[in-house]
CSV table of N, CA and C in Angstrom, one decimal:
chain,number,residue,atom,x,y,z
J,9,MET,N,0.8,-1.2,0.0
J,9,MET,CA,0.0,0.0,0.0
J,9,MET,C,0.9,1.2,0.0
J,10,SER,N,0.4,2.2,-0.7
J,10,SER,CA,1.1,3.5,-0.7
J,10,SER,C,0.3,4.5,0.2
J,11,ALA,N,0.7,4.5,1.5
J,11,ALA,CA,-0.1,5.3,2.5
J,11,ALA,C,-0.2,6.8,2.2
J,12,HIS,N,0.7,7.3,1.3
J,12,HIS,CA,0.6,8.7,1.0
J,12,HIS,C,-0.2,9.0,-0.3
J,13,PHE,N,-0.8,8.0,-0.8
J,13,PHE,CA,-1.6,8.1,-2.0
J,13,PHE,C,-3.1,8.2,-1.6
J,14,PHE,N,-3.8,9.2,-2.0
J,14,PHE,CA,-5.2,9.4,-1.6
J,14,PHE,C,-6.0,9.5,-2.9
J,15,VAL,N,-7.1,8.8,-2.9
J,15,VAL,CA,-8.0,8.9,-4.1
J,15,VAL,C,-9.3,9.7,-3.8
J,16,VAL,N,-9.7,10.5,-4.8
J,16,VAL,CA,-11.0,11.1,-4.8
J,16,VAL,C,-11.8,10.5,-5.9
J,17,THR,N,-12.9,9.8,-5.5
J,17,THR,CA,-13.7,9.1,-6.4
J,17,THR,C,-15.2,9.6,-6.3
J,18,GLY,N,-16.0,9.0,-7.1
J,18,GLY,CA,-17.5,9.4,-7.1
J,18,GLY,C,-18.0,9.4,-8.5
J,19,GLY,N,-19.2,9.9,-8.7
J,19,GLY,CA,-19.7,9.9,-10.0
J,19,GLY,C,-19.3,11.1,-10.8
J,20,PRO,N,-19.6,11.2,-12.1
J,20,PRO,CA,-19.2,12.4,-12.9
J,20,PRO,C,-20.0,13.6,-12.4
J,21,GLY,N,-19.4,14.8,-12.5
J,21,GLY,CA,-20.1,16.0,-12.2
J,21,GLY,C,-20.3,16.3,-10.7
J,22,ALA,N,-19.5,15.6,-9.8
J,22,ALA,CA,-19.6,15.8,-8.4
J,22,ALA,C,-18.6,16.7,-7.8
J,23,GLY,N,-17.8,17.3,-8.6
J,23,GLY,CA,-16.8,18.3,-8.1
J,23,GLY,C,-15.4,17.7,-7.8
J,24,LYS,N,-15.1,16.5,-8.3
J,24,LYS,CA,-13.8,15.9,-8.0
J,24,LYS,C,-12.6,16.7,-8.6
J,25,THR,N,-12.8,17.0,-9.9
J,25,THR,CA,-11.7,17.6,-10.6
J,25,THR,C,-11.5,19.1,-10.0
J,26,SER,N,-12.5,19.7,-9.7
J,26,SER,CA,-12.4,21.1,-9.1
J,26,SER,C,-11.7,21.0,-7.8
J,27,LEU,N,-12.0,20.0,-7.0
J,27,LEU,CA,-11.3,19.8,-5.7
J,27,LEU,C,-9.8,19.6,-6.0
J,28,ILE,N,-9.5,18.7,-6.9
J,28,ILE,CA,-8.1,18.3,-7.2
J,28,ILE,C,-7.4,19.5,-7.6
J,29,THR,N,-8.0,20.4,-8.5
J,29,THR,CA,-7.4,21.6,-8.9
J,29,THR,C,-7.0,22.5,-7.8
J,30,GLU,N,-8.0,22.6,-6.8
J,30,GLU,CA,-7.7,23.5,-5.6
J,30,GLU,C,-6.6,22.9,-4.8
J,31,LEU,N,-6.6,21.6,-4.6
J,31,LEU,CA,-5.5,21.0,-3.8
J,31,LEU,C,-4.2,21.2,-4.5
J,32,ALA,N,-4.1,21.1,-5.8
J,32,ALA,CA,-2.9,21.4,-6.5
J,32,ALA,C,-2.4,22.8,-6.3
J,33,ARG,N,-3.4,23.7,-6.3
J,33,ARG,CA,-3.1,25.2,-6.1
J,33,ARG,C,-2.5,25.3,-4.7
J,34,ARG,N,-2.9,24.5,-3.8
J,34,ARG,CA,-2.4,24.6,-2.4
J,34,ARG,C,-1.1,23.9,-2.2
J,35,GLY,N,-0.5,23.3,-3.3
J,35,GLY,CA,0.8,22.7,-3.2
J,35,GLY,C,0.9,21.2,-3.2
J,36,PHE,N,-0.3,20.5,-3.2
J,36,PHE,CA,-0.2,19.1,-3.2
J,36,PHE,C,0.1,18.5,-4.6
J,37,HIS,N,0.8,17.4,-4.5
J,37,HIS,CA,1.0,16.6,-5.8
J,37,HIS,C,-0.4,16.0,-6.2
J,38,THR,N,-0.7,16.2,-7.4
J,38,THR,CA,-2.0,15.6,-7.9
J,38,THR,C,-1.8,14.9,-9.2
J,39,ILE,N,-2.7,13.9,-9.4
J,39,ILE,CA,-2.6,13.0,-10.6
J,39,ILE,C,-4.0,13.2,-11.2
J,40,PRO,N,-4.0,13.7,-12.5
J,40,PRO,CA,-5.3,13.9,-13.1
J,40,PRO,C,-6.0,12.6,-13.5
J,41,GLU,N,-7.3,12.7,-13.7
J,41,GLU,CA,-8.1,11.6,-14.2
J,41,GLU,C,-7.7,11.2,-15.6
J,42,SER,N,-7.5,9.9,-15.8
J,42,SER,CA,-7.0,9.4,-17.1
J,42,SER,C,-8.1,9.4,-18.1
J,43,GLY,N,-9.4,9.2,-17.7
J,43,GLY,CA,-10.5,9.0,-18.6
J,43,GLY,C,-10.7,10.2,-19.5
J,44,ARG,N,-10.6,11.4,-19.0
J,44,ARG,CA,-10.9,12.5,-19.8
J,44,ARG,C,-9.7,12.7,-20.9
J,45,ALA,N,-8.5,12.5,-20.5
J,45,ALA,CA,-7.4,12.6,-21.4
J,45,ALA,C,-7.5,11.6,-22.5
J,46,ILE,N,-7.9,10.4,-22.2
J,46,ILE,CA,-8.1,9.3,-23.2
J,46,ILE,C,-9.2,9.7,-24.2
J,47,ILE,N,-10.3,10.2,-23.6
J,47,ILE,CA,-11.4,10.7,-24.5
J,47,ILE,C,-10.9,11.7,-25.5
J,48,ARG,N,-10.2,12.7,-25.0
J,48,ARG,CA,-9.7,13.8,-25.9
J,48,ARG,C,-8.7,13.2,-27.0
J,49,GLU,N,-7.8,12.3,-26.5
J,49,GLU,CA,-6.9,11.7,-27.5
J,49,GLU,C,-7.6,10.8,-28.5
J,50,GLU,N,-8.6,10.0,-28.1
J,50,GLU,CA,-9.3,9.1,-29.0
J,50,GLU,C,-10.2,10.0,-30.0
J,51,VAL,N,-10.8,11.0,-29.5
J,51,VAL,CA,-11.6,11.8,-30.4
J,51,VAL,C,-10.7,12.5,-31.4
J,52,GLN,N,-9.6,13.0,-31.0
J,52,GLN,CA,-8.6,13.7,-31.9
J,52,GLN,C,-8.1,12.8,-32.9
J,53,SER,N,-7.8,11.5,-32.5
J,53,SER,CA,-7.2,10.6,-33.5
J,53,SER,C,-8.2,9.7,-34.3
J,54,GLY,N,-9.4,9.9,-33.9
J,54,GLY,CA,-10.5,9.1,-34.6
J,54,GLY,C,-10.5,7.6,-34.0
J,55,GLY,N,-10.0,7.4,-32.8
J,55,GLY,CA,-10.0,6.1,-32.2
J,55,GLY,C,-11.4,5.8,-31.6
J,56,ASP,N,-11.5,4.5,-31.2
J,56,ASP,CA,-12.8,4.1,-30.7
J,56,ASP,C,-12.7,3.6,-29.2
J,57,ALA,N,-11.6,3.8,-28.5
J,57,ALA,CA,-11.5,3.4,-27.1
J,57,ALA,C,-12.2,4.5,-26.3
J,58,LEU,N,-13.5,4.6,-26.4
J,58,LEU,CA,-14.3,5.6,-25.9
J,58,LEU,C,-15.5,5.0,-25.1
J,59,PRO,N,-16.0,5.7,-24.1
J,59,PRO,CA,-17.1,5.1,-23.3
J,59,PRO,C,-18.4,4.9,-24.1
J,60,TRP,N,-18.5,5.6,-25.2
J,60,TRP,CA,-19.7,5.4,-26.0
J,60,TRP,C,-19.4,4.6,-27.3
J,61,ALA,N,-18.2,4.0,-27.4
J,61,ALA,CA,-17.9,3.2,-28.5
J,61,ALA,C,-17.4,1.8,-28.1
J,62,ASP,N,-16.2,1.7,-27.6
J,62,ASP,CA,-15.6,0.4,-27.2
J,62,ASP,C,-15.2,0.6,-25.7
J,63,ARG,N,-16.1,0.3,-24.8
J,63,ARG,CA,-15.9,0.5,-23.4
J,63,ARG,C,-14.8,-0.4,-22.8
J,64,ALA,N,-14.7,-1.6,-23.3
J,64,ALA,CA,-13.6,-2.5,-22.8
J,64,ALA,C,-12.2,-1.9,-23.2
J,65,ALA,N,-12.1,-1.4,-24.4
J,65,ALA,CA,-10.8,-0.8,-24.9
J,65,ALA,C,-10.5,0.4,-24.0
J,66,TYR,N,-11.6,1.2,-23.8
J,66,TYR,CA,-11.5,2.4,-23.0
J,66,TYR,C,-10.9,2.0,-21.6
J,67,ALA,N,-11.5,1.0,-21.0
J,67,ALA,CA,-11.1,0.6,-19.6
J,67,ALA,C,-9.6,0.1,-19.7
J,68,GLU,N,-9.2,-0.6,-20.7
J,68,GLU,CA,-7.8,-1.0,-20.8
J,68,GLU,C,-6.9,0.2,-20.9
J,69,ARG,N,-7.2,1.2,-21.7
J,69,ARG,CA,-6.4,2.4,-21.8
J,69,ARG,C,-6.3,3.1,-20.5
J,70,MET,N,-7.4,3.1,-19.7
J,70,MET,CA,-7.4,3.8,-18.4
J,70,MET,C,-6.4,3.0,-17.5
J,71,LEU,N,-6.5,1.6,-17.5
J,71,LEU,CA,-5.7,0.8,-16.7
J,71,LEU,C,-4.2,1.1,-17.0
J,72,GLU,N,-3.8,1.0,-18.2
J,72,GLU,CA,-2.4,1.3,-18.6
J,72,GLU,C,-1.9,2.6,-18.1
J,73,ARG,N,-2.7,3.7,-18.3
J,73,ARG,CA,-2.3,5.0,-17.8
J,73,ARG,C,-2.3,5.1,-16.3
J,74,ASP,N,-3.3,4.5,-15.6
J,74,ASP,CA,-3.3,4.6,-14.2
J,74,ASP,C,-2.2,3.8,-13.5
J,75,LEU,N,-1.9,2.7,-14.1
J,75,LEU,CA,-0.7,1.9,-13.5
J,75,LEU,C,0.6,2.7,-13.7
J,76,ARG,N,0.8,3.3,-14.9
J,76,ARG,CA,1.9,4.2,-15.1
J,76,ARG,C,2.0,5.3,-14.1
J,77,ALA,N,0.8,6.0,-13.8
J,77,ALA,CA,0.8,7.1,-12.9
J,77,ALA,C,1.0,6.6,-11.5
J,78,HIS,N,0.5,5.5,-11.1
J,78,HIS,CA,0.7,4.9,-9.8
J,78,HIS,C,2.2,4.7,-9.5
J,79,ARG,N,2.9,4.1,-10.5
J,79,ARG,CA,4.3,3.8,-10.4
J,79,ARG,C,5.1,5.1,-10.4
J,80,ALA,N,4.8,6.0,-11.2
J,80,ALA,CA,5.6,7.3,-11.3
J,80,ALA,C,5.4,8.1,-10.0
J,81,ALA,N,4.2,8.0,-9.4
J,81,ALA,CA,4.0,8.8,-8.1
J,81,ALA,C,4.7,8.2,-7.0
J,82,GLN,N,5.3,7.0,-7.1
J,82,GLN,CA,6.1,6.5,-6.0
J,82,GLN,C,7.3,7.4,-5.7
J,83,ALA,N,7.8,8.1,-6.6
J,83,ALA,CA,8.9,9.0,-6.4
J,83,ALA,C,8.5,10.3,-5.7
J,84,LEU,N,7.3,10.6,-5.6
J,84,LEU,CA,6.8,11.8,-5.0
J,84,LEU,C,6.8,11.7,-3.5
J,85,SER,N,7.1,12.8,-2.8
J,85,SER,CA,7.0,12.8,-1.3
J,85,SER,C,5.8,13.5,-0.9
J,86,GLY,N,5.3,13.2,0.3
J,86,GLY,CA,4.1,13.9,0.8
J,86,GLY,C,2.9,13.3,0.2
J,87,PRO,N,1.7,13.8,0.6
J,87,PRO,CA,0.5,13.3,0.0
J,87,PRO,C,0.4,13.5,-1.5
J,88,VAL,N,-0.1,12.5,-2.2
J,88,VAL,CA,-0.4,12.5,-3.6
J,88,VAL,C,-1.9,12.3,-3.7
J,89,ILE,N,-2.6,13.2,-4.4
J,89,ILE,CA,-4.0,13.1,-4.6
J,89,ILE,C,-4.4,12.7,-6.0
J,90,PHE,N,-5.1,11.5,-6.1
J,90,PHE,CA,-5.4,11.0,-7.4
J,90,PHE,C,-6.9,11.3,-7.7
J,91,ASP,N,-7.1,11.8,-8.9
J,91,ASP,CA,-8.5,12.0,-9.4
J,91,ASP,C,-8.9,10.7,-10.0
J,92,ARG,N,-9.5,9.9,-9.2
J,92,ARG,CA,-9.9,8.5,-9.4
J,92,ARG,C,-8.6,7.6,-9.3
J,93,GLY,N,-8.9,6.3,-8.9
J,93,GLY,CA,-7.9,5.3,-8.8
J,93,GLY,C,-8.2,4.1,-9.6
J,94,ILE,N,-7.3,3.1,-9.6
J,94,ILE,CA,-7.4,1.9,-10.4
J,94,ILE,C,-8.7,1.2,-10.0
J,95,PRO,N,-9.2,1.1,-8.8
J,95,PRO,CA,-10.4,0.5,-8.5
J,95,PRO,C,-11.6,1.1,-9.3
J,96,ASP,N,-11.5,2.4,-9.7
J,96,ASP,CA,-12.6,3.0,-10.4
J,96,ASP,C,-12.8,2.3,-11.8
J,97,ILE,N,-11.7,1.7,-12.3
J,97,ILE,CA,-11.9,0.9,-13.6
J,97,ILE,C,-12.7,-0.3,-13.3
J,98,LEU,N,-12.5,-1.0,-12.2
J,98,LEU,CA,-13.3,-2.1,-11.8
J,98,LEU,C,-14.7,-1.7,-11.7
J,99,GLY,N,-15.0,-0.6,-11.0
J,99,GLY,CA,-16.3,-0.1,-10.9
J,99,GLY,C,-16.9,0.3,-12.2
J,100,TYR,N,-16.2,0.9,-13.1
J,100,TYR,CA,-16.7,1.2,-14.4
J,100,TYR,C,-17.1,0.0,-15.2
J,101,LEU,N,-16.3,-1.0,-15.2
J,101,LEU,CA,-16.7,-2.3,-15.9
J,101,LEU,C,-17.9,-2.9,-15.3
J,102,THR,N,-18.0,-2.9,-14.0
J,102,THR,CA,-19.2,-3.4,-13.3
J,102,THR,C,-20.4,-2.6,-13.7
J,103,LEU,N,-20.3,-1.3,-13.7
J,103,LEU,CA,-21.4,-0.4,-14.0
J,103,LEU,C,-21.9,-0.6,-15.5
J,104,CYS,N,-21.0,-0.9,-16.4
J,104,CYS,CA,-21.3,-1.2,-17.8
J,104,CYS,C,-21.7,-2.6,-18.0
J,105,ASN,N,-21.8,-3.4,-17.0
J,105,ASN,CA,-22.2,-4.8,-17.1
J,105,ASN,C,-21.2,-5.6,-18.0
J,106,LEU,N,-19.9,-5.2,-17.9
J,106,LEU,CA,-18.9,-5.9,-18.7
J,106,LEU,C,-18.1,-6.8,-17.8
J,107,PRO,N,-17.6,-7.9,-18.3
J,107,PRO,CA,-16.8,-8.8,-17.4
J,107,PRO,C,-15.5,-8.0,-17.0
J,108,VAL,N,-15.1,-8.3,-15.7
J,108,VAL,CA,-13.9,-7.7,-15.2
J,108,VAL,C,-12.8,-8.7,-15.5
J,109,PRO,N,-11.8,-8.4,-16.4
J,109,PRO,CA,-10.7,-9.3,-16.7
J,109,PRO,C,-9.9,-9.5,-15.4
J,110,PRO,N,-9.4,-10.7,-15.3
J,110,PRO,CA,-8.6,-11.0,-14.1
J,110,PRO,C,-7.4,-10.0,-13.8
J,111,HIS,N,-6.8,-9.6,-14.9
J,111,HIS,CA,-5.7,-8.6,-14.7
J,111,HIS,C,-6.1,-7.3,-14.2
J,112,VAL,N,-7.4,-6.9,-14.4
J,112,VAL,CA,-7.9,-5.7,-13.9
J,112,VAL,C,-8.1,-5.8,-12.4
J,113,ALA,N,-8.8,-6.9,-12.0
J,113,ALA,CA,-9.0,-7.2,-10.6
J,113,ALA,C,-7.7,-7.3,-9.8
J,114,THR,N,-6.7,-8.0,-10.4
J,114,THR,CA,-5.4,-8.1,-9.8
J,114,THR,C,-4.7,-6.8,-9.6
J,115,ALA,N,-4.8,-5.9,-10.6
J,115,ALA,CA,-4.2,-4.6,-10.5
J,115,ALA,C,-4.9,-3.7,-9.4
J,116,ALA,N,-6.2,-3.8,-9.3
J,116,ALA,CA,-6.9,-3.1,-8.3
J,116,ALA,C,-6.6,-3.5,-6.9
J,117,LYS,N,-6.2,-4.8,-6.8
J,117,LYS,CA,-5.8,-5.3,-5.4
J,117,LYS,C,-4.4,-5.1,-5.1
J,118,ALA,N,-3.5,-5.0,-6.2
J,118,ALA,CA,-2.1,-4.9,-6.0
J,118,ALA,C,-1.6,-3.4,-5.9
J,119,ALA,N,-2.1,-2.5,-6.7
J,119,ALA,CA,-1.7,-1.1,-6.7
J,119,ALA,C,-2.6,-0.4,-5.7
J,120,ARG,N,-2.2,-0.4,-4.5
J,120,ARG,CA,-3.0,0.2,-3.4
J,120,ARG,C,-2.8,1.6,-3.1
J,121,TYR,N,-3.8,2.2,-2.5
J,121,TYR,CA,-3.8,3.6,-2.0
J,121,TYR,C,-4.0,3.6,-0.5
J,122,ASN,N,-4.0,4.8,0.1
J,122,ASN,CA,-4.3,4.9,1.5
J,122,ASN,C,-5.7,4.3,1.7
J,123,ARG,N,-5.9,3.7,2.8
J,123,ARG,CA,-7.1,3.0,3.0
J,123,ARG,C,-8.3,4.0,3.1
J,124,ARG,N,-8.1,5.2,3.4
J,124,ARG,CA,-9.1,6.2,3.4
J,124,ARG,C,-9.3,6.8,2.0
J,125,VAL,N,-10.5,6.7,1.4
J,125,VAL,CA,-10.8,7.2,0.1
J,125,VAL,C,-11.9,8.3,0.2
J,126,PHE,N,-11.7,9.4,-0.5
J,126,PHE,CA,-12.6,10.4,-0.5
J,126,PHE,C,-13.7,10.2,-1.6
J,127,LEU,N,-14.9,10.3,-1.2
J,127,LEU,CA,-16.0,10.1,-2.2
J,127,LEU,C,-16.8,11.4,-2.3
J,128,ALA,N,-16.8,11.9,-3.6
J,128,ALA,CA,-17.6,13.0,-3.9
J,128,ALA,C,-19.0,12.5,-4.2
J,129,PRO,N,-20.0,12.8,-3.3
J,129,PRO,CA,-21.4,12.3,-3.5
J,129,PRO,C,-22.0,13.0,-4.7
J,130,PHE,N,-23.0,12.3,-5.3
J,130,PHE,CA,-23.8,13.0,-6.3
J,130,PHE,C,-24.4,14.3,-5.7
J,131,TRP,N,-24.4,15.4,-6.5
J,131,TRP,CA,-24.8,16.6,-6.0
J,131,TRP,C,-25.6,17.3,-7.1
J,132,ASP,N,-26.9,17.3,-7.1
J,132,ASP,CA,-27.7,17.8,-8.2
J,132,ASP,C,-27.4,19.2,-8.5
J,133,GLU,N,-27.1,20.1,-7.5
J,133,GLU,CA,-26.9,21.5,-7.8
J,133,GLU,C,-25.7,21.8,-8.6
J,134,ILE,N,-24.7,20.9,-8.6
J,134,ILE,CA,-23.5,21.2,-9.4
J,134,ILE,C,-23.3,20.3,-10.6
J,135,PHE,N,-24.2,19.3,-10.7
J,135,PHE,CA,-24.0,18.3,-11.8
J,135,PHE,C,-24.2,19.0,-13.2
J,136,THR,N,-23.3,18.8,-14.1
J,136,THR,CA,-23.4,19.3,-15.4
J,136,THR,C,-22.8,18.2,-16.4
J,137,GLN,N,-23.2,18.3,-17.6
J,137,GLN,CA,-22.7,17.5,-18.7
J,137,GLN,C,-21.9,18.3,-19.6
J,138,ASP,N,-21.0,17.7,-20.4
J,138,ASP,CA,-20.2,18.4,-21.4
J,138,ASP,C,-19.9,17.4,-22.5
J,139,THR,N,-19.0,17.8,-23.4
J,139,THR,CA,-18.7,16.9,-24.5
J,139,THR,C,-18.0,15.6,-24.1
J,140,GLU,N,-17.3,15.6,-23.0
J,140,GLU,CA,-16.6,14.4,-22.5
J,140,GLU,C,-17.4,13.7,-21.4
J,141,ARG,N,-18.3,14.4,-20.7
J,141,ARG,CA,-19.1,13.9,-19.6
J,141,ARG,C,-20.5,13.8,-20.1
J,142,LYS,N,-20.9,12.7,-20.7
J,142,LYS,CA,-22.2,12.6,-21.3
J,142,LYS,C,-23.2,11.9,-20.4
J,143,GLN,N,-22.8,11.4,-19.3
J,143,GLN,CA,-23.7,10.6,-18.4
J,143,GLN,C,-24.9,11.5,-17.9
J,144,SER,N,-26.1,10.8,-17.8
J,144,SER,CA,-27.3,11.4,-17.3
J,144,SER,C,-27.1,11.5,-15.7
J,145,GLN,N,-28.1,12.2,-15.1
J,145,GLN,CA,-28.1,12.3,-13.7
J,145,GLN,C,-28.2,10.9,-13.1
J,146,THR,N,-29.1,10.1,-13.6
J,146,THR,CA,-29.3,8.7,-13.1
J,146,THR,C,-28.0,7.9,-13.2
J,147,GLU,N,-27.3,8.0,-14.4
J,147,GLU,CA,-26.0,7.3,-14.5
J,147,GLU,C,-24.9,7.9,-13.5
J,148,ALA,N,-25.0,9.2,-13.3
J,148,ALA,CA,-24.0,9.8,-12.3
J,148,ALA,C,-24.2,9.2,-10.9
J,149,GLU,N,-25.5,9.1,-10.5
J,149,GLU,CA,-25.8,8.6,-9.2
J,149,GLU,C,-25.4,7.1,-9.1
J,150,ALA,N,-25.7,6.4,-10.2
J,150,ALA,CA,-25.3,4.9,-10.2
J,150,ALA,C,-23.8,4.8,-10.1
J,151,THR,N,-23.1,5.6,-10.8
J,151,THR,CA,-21.6,5.6,-10.8
J,151,THR,C,-21.1,5.8,-9.4
J,152,CYS,N,-21.7,6.8,-8.7
J,152,CYS,CA,-21.2,7.0,-7.3
J,152,CYS,C,-21.5,5.8,-6.5
J,153,ALA,N,-22.6,5.2,-6.6
J,153,ALA,CA,-23.0,4.0,-5.8
J,153,ALA,C,-22.0,2.9,-6.1
J,154,VAL,N,-21.7,2.6,-7.3
J,154,VAL,CA,-20.8,1.5,-7.7
J,154,VAL,C,-19.4,1.8,-7.2
J,155,MET,N,-19.0,3.0,-7.3
J,155,MET,CA,-17.6,3.3,-6.8
J,155,MET,C,-17.6,3.1,-5.3
J,156,PHE,N,-18.6,3.5,-4.5
J,156,PHE,CA,-18.7,3.3,-3.1
J,156,PHE,C,-18.5,1.8,-2.8
J,157,GLU,N,-19.4,1.0,-3.5
J,157,GLU,CA,-19.4,-0.5,-3.3
J,157,GLU,C,-18.0,-1.1,-3.7
J,158,THR,N,-17.4,-0.7,-4.8
J,158,THR,CA,-16.2,-1.2,-5.3
J,158,THR,C,-15.0,-1.0,-4.3
J,159,TYR,N,-14.9,0.2,-3.8
J,159,TYR,CA,-13.8,0.5,-2.8
J,159,TYR,C,-14.1,-0.2,-1.5
J,160,ILE,N,-15.3,-0.3,-1.0
J,160,ILE,CA,-15.6,-1.0,0.2
J,160,ILE,C,-15.2,-2.5,0.1
J,161,ALA,N,-15.6,-3.1,-1.1
J,161,ALA,CA,-15.3,-4.5,-1.3
J,161,ALA,C,-13.8,-4.7,-1.3
J,162,LEU,N,-13.0,-3.7,-1.7
J,162,LEU,CA,-11.5,-3.8,-1.7
J,162,LEU,C,-10.9,-3.5,-0.4
J,163,GLY,N,-11.7,-3.2,0.6
J,163,GLY,CA,-11.2,-3.0,2.0
J,163,GLY,C,-10.8,-1.5,2.3
J,164,TYR,N,-11.3,-0.6,1.5
J,164,TYR,CA,-11.1,0.8,1.7
J,164,TYR,C,-12.1,1.4,2.7
J,165,GLU,N,-11.8,2.5,3.3
J,165,GLU,CA,-12.8,3.2,4.2
J,165,GLU,C,-13.2,4.4,3.4
J,166,ILE,N,-14.5,4.7,3.3
J,166,ILE,CA,-15.0,5.8,2.5
J,166,ILE,C,-15.2,7.0,3.4
J,167,ILE,N,-14.7,8.1,3.0
J,167,ILE,CA,-14.9,9.4,3.7
J,167,ILE,C,-15.7,10.3,2.7
J,168,GLU,N,-16.9,10.5,3.0
J,168,GLU,CA,-17.7,11.3,2.1
J,168,GLU,C,-17.4,12.8,2.2
J,169,LEU,N,-17.2,13.4,1.0
J,169,LEU,CA,-16.9,14.9,1.0
J,169,LEU,C,-18.1,15.7,1.3
J,170,PRO,N,-18.0,16.8,2.0
J,170,PRO,CA,-19.2,17.6,2.3
J,170,PRO,C,-19.7,18.3,1.0
J,171,ARG,N,-21.0,18.5,0.9
J,171,ARG,CA,-21.5,19.3,-0.2
J,171,ARG,C,-21.4,20.8,0.2
J,172,THR,N,-20.3,21.3,-0.2
J,172,THR,CA,-20.0,22.7,0.1
J,172,THR,C,-19.0,23.3,-0.9
J,173,ASP,N,-18.7,24.5,-0.8
J,173,ASP,CA,-17.8,25.1,-1.9
J,173,ASP,C,-16.4,24.5,-1.9
J,174,ILE,N,-15.7,24.7,-3.0
J,174,ILE,CA,-14.4,24.1,-3.2
J,174,ILE,C,-13.4,24.4,-2.1
J,175,ALA,N,-13.3,25.6,-1.6
J,175,ALA,CA,-12.4,25.9,-0.6
J,175,ALA,C,-12.7,25.1,0.7
J,176,ARG,N,-13.9,25.0,1.1
J,176,ARG,CA,-14.2,24.3,2.3
J,176,ARG,C,-14.0,22.8,2.1
J,177,ARG,N,-14.3,22.3,0.9
J,177,ARG,CA,-14.0,20.9,0.6
J,177,ARG,C,-12.5,20.6,0.7
J,178,ALA,N,-11.7,21.5,0.2
J,178,ALA,CA,-10.3,21.4,0.2
J,178,ALA,C,-9.8,21.4,1.7
J,179,ASP,N,-10.4,22.4,2.5
J,179,ASP,CA,-10.0,22.4,3.9
J,179,ASP,C,-10.4,21.1,4.6
J,180,PHE,N,-11.5,20.5,4.3
J,180,PHE,CA,-11.9,19.2,4.8
J,180,PHE,C,-10.9,18.1,4.5
J,181,VAL,N,-10.5,18.1,3.3
J,181,VAL,CA,-9.5,17.1,2.9
J,181,VAL,C,-8.2,17.3,3.6
J,182,CYS,N,-7.7,18.6,3.7
J,182,CYS,CA,-6.5,18.9,4.4
J,182,CYS,C,-6.6,18.4,5.9
J,183,GLU,N,-7.7,18.7,6.5
J,183,GLU,CA,-7.9,18.2,7.9
J,183,GLU,C,-7.9,16.7,8.0
J,184,GLN,N,-8.4,16.0,7.1
J,184,GLN,CA,-8.4,14.6,7.1
J,184,GLN,C,-7.0,14.0,6.9
J,185,LEU,N,-6.2,14.7,6.0
J,185,LEU,CA,-4.9,14.3,5.8
J,185,LEU,C,-4.0,14.4,7.0
J,186,ALA,N,-4.4,15.4,7.8
J,186,ALA,CA,-3.6,15.6,9.1
J,186,ALA,C,-3.9,14.6,10.2
J,187,ILE,N,-5.0,13.9,10.1
J,187,ILE,CA,-5.3,12.9,11.1
J,187,ILE,C,-4.3,11.8,11.2
C-alpha cells in the first residue's frame, strides 16, 4: 500500500476535478483523471477506445495510464491526490455490465492507495454534462454508488466529502490528511 496516495472518487459532475485543482493550487501533488485525457486523445485521433464506442478498450487504456501514474507517483514525497484510482476501472466495468478481466481485478488489489478514500457524492446542484461527460443524472448517481461499493469491497474506508464550496471541501481534505 502507498499510504501517502489518496483517491478522490465518485460519479461524474460531483466536483472531483475542481477539488483536485484546488488541492494542486495549495501545493499538493495531484494526478489527473485518465479517462478525460483518453477521450480527448481518441476523439482527436479518430479512435474508438471511448465510453460510447468500445468500453472494454477504454477501460484497458485507463488501466495502462493509471498503472503508469501509480508507479511514477512512488517517487513523490508527501500526500499525492489521485483524481480516481485503479479501482474506479473495476467499478466502471461493473457499471457497464462488462466482465472484469482477471488482470484488472489483480491490478486493483495490488496497486493500493491509502485505506481512506474520499467520495464526492452526487450533488444535483453542481451536476453538469459536457462533450466528455455525457452521463445522465441517473447514470452519475449509479456511478457514485458503484464506486462506493467497489472501494468498500476492496477494503477501503470511504470518507464522504461535504456538499460545500471548493475551498471548504479542500479544507476538509487537508484536515483529514492531518489525522
